[in-house]
Coordinates of C-alpha atoms in Angstrom, one line a residue:
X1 CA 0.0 0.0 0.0
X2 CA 1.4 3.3 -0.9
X3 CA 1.0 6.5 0.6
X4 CA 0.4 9.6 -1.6
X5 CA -0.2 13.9 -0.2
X6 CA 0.5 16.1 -3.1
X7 CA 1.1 16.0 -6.7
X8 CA 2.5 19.0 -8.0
X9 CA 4.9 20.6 -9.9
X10 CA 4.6 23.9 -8.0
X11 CA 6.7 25.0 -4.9
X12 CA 8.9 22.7 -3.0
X13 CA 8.3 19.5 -5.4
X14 CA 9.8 16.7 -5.3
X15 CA 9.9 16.5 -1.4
X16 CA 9.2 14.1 1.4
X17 CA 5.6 14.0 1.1
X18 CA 5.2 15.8 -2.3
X19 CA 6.0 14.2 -6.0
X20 CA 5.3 15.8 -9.7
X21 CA 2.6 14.5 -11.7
X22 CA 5.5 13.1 -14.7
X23 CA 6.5 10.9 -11.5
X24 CA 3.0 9.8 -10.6
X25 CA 2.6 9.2 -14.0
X26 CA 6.2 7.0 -14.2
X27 CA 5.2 5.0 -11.1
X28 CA 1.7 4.2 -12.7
X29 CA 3.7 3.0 -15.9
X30 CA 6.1 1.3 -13.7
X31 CA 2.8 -0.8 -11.9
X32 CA 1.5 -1.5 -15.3
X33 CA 3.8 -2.6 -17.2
X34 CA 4.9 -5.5 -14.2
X35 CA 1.1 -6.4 -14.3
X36 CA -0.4 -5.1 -11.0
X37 CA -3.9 -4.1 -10.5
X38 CA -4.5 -1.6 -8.2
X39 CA -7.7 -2.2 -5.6
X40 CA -9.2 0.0 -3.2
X41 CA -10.5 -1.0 0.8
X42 CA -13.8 -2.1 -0.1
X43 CA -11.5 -4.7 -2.3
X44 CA -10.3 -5.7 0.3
X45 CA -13.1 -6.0 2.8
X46 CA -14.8 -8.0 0.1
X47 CA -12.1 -10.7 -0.1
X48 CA -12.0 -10.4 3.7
X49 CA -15.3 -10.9 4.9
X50 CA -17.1 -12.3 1.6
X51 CA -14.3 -14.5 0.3
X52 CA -14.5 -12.4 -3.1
X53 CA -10.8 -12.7 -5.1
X54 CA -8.1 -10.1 -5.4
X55 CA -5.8 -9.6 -8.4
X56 CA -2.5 -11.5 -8.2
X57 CA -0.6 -9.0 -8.2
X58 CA -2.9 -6.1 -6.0
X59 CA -1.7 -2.6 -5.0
X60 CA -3.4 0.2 -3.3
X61 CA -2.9 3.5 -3.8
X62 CA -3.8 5.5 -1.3
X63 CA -3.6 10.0 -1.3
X64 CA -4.5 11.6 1.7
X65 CA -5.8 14.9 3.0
X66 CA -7.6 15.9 -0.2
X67 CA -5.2 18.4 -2.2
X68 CA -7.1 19.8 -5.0
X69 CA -3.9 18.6 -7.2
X70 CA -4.9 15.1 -6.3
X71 CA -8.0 16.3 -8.7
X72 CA -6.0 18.4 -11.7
X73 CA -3.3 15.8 -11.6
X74 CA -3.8 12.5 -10.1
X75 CA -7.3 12.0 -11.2
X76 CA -6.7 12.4 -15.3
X77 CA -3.3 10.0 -14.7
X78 CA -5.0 7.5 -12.8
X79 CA -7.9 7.4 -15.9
X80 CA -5.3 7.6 -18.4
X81 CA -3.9 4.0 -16.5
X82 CA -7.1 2.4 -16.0
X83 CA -6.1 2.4 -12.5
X84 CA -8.3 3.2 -9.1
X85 CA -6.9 4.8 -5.7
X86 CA -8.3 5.8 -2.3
X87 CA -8.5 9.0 -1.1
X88 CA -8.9 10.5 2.5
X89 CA -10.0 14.3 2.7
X90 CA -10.5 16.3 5.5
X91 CA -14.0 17.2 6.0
X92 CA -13.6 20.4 7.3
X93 CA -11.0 21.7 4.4
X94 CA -13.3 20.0 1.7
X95 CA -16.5 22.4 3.6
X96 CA -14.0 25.3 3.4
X97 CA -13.1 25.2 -0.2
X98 CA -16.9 24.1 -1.3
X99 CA -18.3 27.3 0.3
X100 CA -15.1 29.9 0.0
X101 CA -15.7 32.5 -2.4
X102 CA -11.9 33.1 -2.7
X103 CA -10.1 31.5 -5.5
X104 CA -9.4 27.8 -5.6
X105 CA -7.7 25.6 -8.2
X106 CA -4.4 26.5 -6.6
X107 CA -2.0 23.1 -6.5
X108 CA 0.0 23.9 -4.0
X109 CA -3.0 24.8 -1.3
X110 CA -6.0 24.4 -2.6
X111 CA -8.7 21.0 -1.6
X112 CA -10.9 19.6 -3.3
X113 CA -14.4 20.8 -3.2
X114 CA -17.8 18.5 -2.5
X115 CA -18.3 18.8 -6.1
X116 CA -14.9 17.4 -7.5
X117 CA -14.9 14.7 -4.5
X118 CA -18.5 13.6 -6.2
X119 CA -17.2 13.9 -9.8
X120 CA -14.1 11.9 -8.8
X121 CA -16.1 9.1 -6.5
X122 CA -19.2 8.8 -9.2
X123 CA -16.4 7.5 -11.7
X124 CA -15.1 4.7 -10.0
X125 CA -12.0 5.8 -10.1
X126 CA -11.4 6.8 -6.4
X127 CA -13.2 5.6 -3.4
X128 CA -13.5 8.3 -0.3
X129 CA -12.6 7.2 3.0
X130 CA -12.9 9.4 6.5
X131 CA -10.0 11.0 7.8
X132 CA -11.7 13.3 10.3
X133 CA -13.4 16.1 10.1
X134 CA -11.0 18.6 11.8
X135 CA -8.2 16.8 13.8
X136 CA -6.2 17.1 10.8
X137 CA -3.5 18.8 13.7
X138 CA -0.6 18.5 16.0
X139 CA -2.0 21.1 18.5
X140 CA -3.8 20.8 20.9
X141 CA -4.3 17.6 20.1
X142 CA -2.3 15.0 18.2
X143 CA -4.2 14.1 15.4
X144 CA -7.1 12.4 16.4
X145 CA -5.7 11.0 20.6
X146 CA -7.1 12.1 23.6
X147 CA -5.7 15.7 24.9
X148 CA -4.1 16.5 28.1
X149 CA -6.5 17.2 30.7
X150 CA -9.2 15.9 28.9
X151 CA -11.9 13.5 30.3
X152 CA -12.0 9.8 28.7
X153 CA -15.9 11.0 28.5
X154 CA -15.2 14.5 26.7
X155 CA -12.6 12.5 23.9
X156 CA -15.1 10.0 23.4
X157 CA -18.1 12.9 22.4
X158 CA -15.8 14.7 20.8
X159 CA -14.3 11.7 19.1
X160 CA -18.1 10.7 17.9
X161 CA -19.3 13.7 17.1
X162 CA -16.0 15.3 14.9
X163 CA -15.9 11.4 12.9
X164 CA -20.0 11.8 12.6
X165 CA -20.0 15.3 10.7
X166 CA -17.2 13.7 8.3
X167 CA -19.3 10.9 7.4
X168 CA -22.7 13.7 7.2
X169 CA -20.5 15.6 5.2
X170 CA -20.1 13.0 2.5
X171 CA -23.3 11.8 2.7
X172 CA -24.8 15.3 2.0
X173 CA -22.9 14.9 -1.3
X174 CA -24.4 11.9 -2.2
X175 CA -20.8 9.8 -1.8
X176 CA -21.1 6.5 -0.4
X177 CA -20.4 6.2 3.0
X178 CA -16.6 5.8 4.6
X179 CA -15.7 2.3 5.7
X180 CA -12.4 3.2 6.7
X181 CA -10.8 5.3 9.0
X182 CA -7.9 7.2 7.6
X183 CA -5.5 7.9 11.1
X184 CA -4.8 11.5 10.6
X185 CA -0.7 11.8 11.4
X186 CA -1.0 8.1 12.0
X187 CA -1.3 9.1 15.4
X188 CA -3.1 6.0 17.2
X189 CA -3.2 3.7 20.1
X190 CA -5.9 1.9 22.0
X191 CA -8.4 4.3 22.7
X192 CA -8.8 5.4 19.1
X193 CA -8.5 1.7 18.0
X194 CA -11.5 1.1 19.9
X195 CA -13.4 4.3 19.0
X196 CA -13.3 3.7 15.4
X197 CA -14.7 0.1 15.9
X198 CA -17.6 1.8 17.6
X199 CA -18.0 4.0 15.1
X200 CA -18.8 1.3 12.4
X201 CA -15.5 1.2 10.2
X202 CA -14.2 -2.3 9.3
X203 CA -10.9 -0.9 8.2
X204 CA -8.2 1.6 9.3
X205 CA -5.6 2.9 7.2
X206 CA -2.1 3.7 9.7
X207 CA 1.1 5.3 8.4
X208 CA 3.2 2.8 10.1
X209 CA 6.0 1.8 7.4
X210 CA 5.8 -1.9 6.2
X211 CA 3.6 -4.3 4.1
X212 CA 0.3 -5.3 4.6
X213 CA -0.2 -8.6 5.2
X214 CA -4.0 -9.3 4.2
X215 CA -5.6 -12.5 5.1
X216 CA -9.0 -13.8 5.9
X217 CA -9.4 -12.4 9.5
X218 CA -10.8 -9.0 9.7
X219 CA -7.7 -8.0 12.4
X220 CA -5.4 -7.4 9.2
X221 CA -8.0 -4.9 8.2
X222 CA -7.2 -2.6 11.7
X223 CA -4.1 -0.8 10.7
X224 CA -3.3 -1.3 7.3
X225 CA 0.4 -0.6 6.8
X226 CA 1.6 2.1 4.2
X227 CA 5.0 3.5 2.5
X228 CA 5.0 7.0 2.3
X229 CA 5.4 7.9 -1.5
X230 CA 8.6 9.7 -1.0
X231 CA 9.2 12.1 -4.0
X232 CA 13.1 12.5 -3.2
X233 CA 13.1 8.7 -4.7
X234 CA 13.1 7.7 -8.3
X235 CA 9.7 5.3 -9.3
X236 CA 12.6 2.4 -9.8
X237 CA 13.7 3.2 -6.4
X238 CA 10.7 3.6 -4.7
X239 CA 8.5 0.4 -6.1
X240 CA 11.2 -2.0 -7.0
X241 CA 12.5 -2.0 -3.0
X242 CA 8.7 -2.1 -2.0
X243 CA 7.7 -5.0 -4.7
X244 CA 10.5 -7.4 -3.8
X245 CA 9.4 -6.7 -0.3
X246 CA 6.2 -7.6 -0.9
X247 CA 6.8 -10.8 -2.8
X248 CA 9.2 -11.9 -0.2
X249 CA 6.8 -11.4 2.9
X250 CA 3.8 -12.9 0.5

C-alpha cells in the first residue's frame, strides 16, 4: 500500500511528502507494465469478509488529505492507466473550499471541493474514506488521541461527534459512505482503536511503514500498513524496493 499527499509541480516538489505529476505518471507505468492491479479498501473488505478474489498482483494507492492537485493531476493520470486509488479528505478543508468565495484551483493549497470529491467518487476511479473532520493537527491535540486534561468521557463525544460530521458531510454529497478510517498523522493507540470500531469502520488505514499482510481475519483490516510515496526517490527506487518486499513477505 502506498501513501500519496501532493502531486504538484509547483513550490517545493519533489519533497518528502510531495511528487510531480510526470512521476505519478512514471510510477503508474512502472505498476502496469509488471502487471499489478490496483484495488481499493472495499476490495479488500470483500475478499476479507465475503471471500471475493483479489488480483494476483494487487496494490493500493492511497492519497490523503484531499489536495485539489490530487483532482487536476492524479485524477486524469490514474484514468489515463485504468487504474483506481483511495482517497482520505479532511472534512472540514473539503466544507471550506466548497463554500469559499476566494479562488481555488491552486496546487499547491488548494482542496478539493464536494463537487470534484463527487465527480471523482461517481467515476469509480477513487473511493473516499474518512480522515476526520478537523483533527487534521498537532496542536492541541495529536491528530485524532485524547488531549491532556481531557476527560475519557469529553474524547469520546468529541471523538463521535467530529468522525459523525465527516461521514454527514459525505453523505450530504451523495458519496457513499466511509468504511475506513484514515489515522490522521498516523497518530493512534488503544483508545482510538476502539473508537473507530464503535463508530462502524471495518478498516483503518495507519502510516506505520511496512507491508500489509491481508488474510482472511478481519484484524489485518485494523491498521493497514503504508510506504509514504517519497518524492526524493526515483519510481525504480521507490516500487522496486517495496515490490520485492512484498513478494518476499507474501
Amino acid at each position: 500500500v502506498a501513501m500519496y499527499h501532493s502531486v504538484t509541480d509547483e513550490g517545493e516538489s519533489p519533497g518528502q511528502y510531495v511528487i510531480s505529476p510526470s512521476m505519478l505518471e512514471n510510477d503508474l507505468k512502472y505498476l502496469s507494465d509488471r502487471g499489478y492491479q490496483t484495488v481499493t479498501v472495499r476490495d479488500l473488505i470483500a475478499y476479507v469478509e465475503t471471500g471475493a478474489a483479489l488480483p494476483e498482483k494487487p496494490v493500493m494507492l492511497t492519497f490523503d488529505d484531499g489536495y485539489y492537485n490530487n483532482y487536476c493531476n492524479a485524477y486524469p493520470l490514474l484514468q489515463k492507466y485504468g487504474m483506481r486509488a483511495v482517497l482520505s479528505p479532511v472534512g472540514a478543508l473539503t466544507e471550506q473550499f466548497s463554500q469559499s468565495s476566494d479562488p481555488k484551483e491552486h496546487e499547491t493549497w488548494s482542496y478539493c471541493t464536494g463537487s470534484e470529491l463527487k465527480e471523482m467518487a461517481d467515476s469509480g476511479v477513487i473511493e473516499i474514506q474518512n480522515h476526520s473532520y478537523e483533527f487534521h493537527s498537532l496542536k492541541p491535540r495529536k491528530g485524532c488521541l485524547r488531549m491532556s486534561g481531557e476527560s475519557r468521557e469529553q474524547y469520546e463525544q468529541t471523538f463521535v461527534g467530529d468522525t459523525q460530521k465527516a461521514q454527514q458531510l459525505f453523505a450530504s454529497l451523495g458519496i457513499a459512505q466511509p468504511v475506513c478510517y484514515t489515522y490522521p498523522y498516523g497518530a493512534l493507540n488503544s483508545e482510538s482503536e476502539a473508537l473507530v470500531e464503535q463508530c462502524g469502520f471495518s478498516a483503518s488505514l495507519s502510516c506505520e511503514e511496512g507491508i500489509a499482510c491481508i488474510v482472511r481475519d478481519p484484524a489485518c483490516l485494523r491498521r493497514i500498513k503504508r510506504c509514504n510515496r517519497d518524492g526524493r526517490m526515483s519510481s525504480e527506487q521507490f516500487w522496486s524496493s517495496l515490490l520485492a518486499r512484498a513478494e518476499g513477505e507474501g
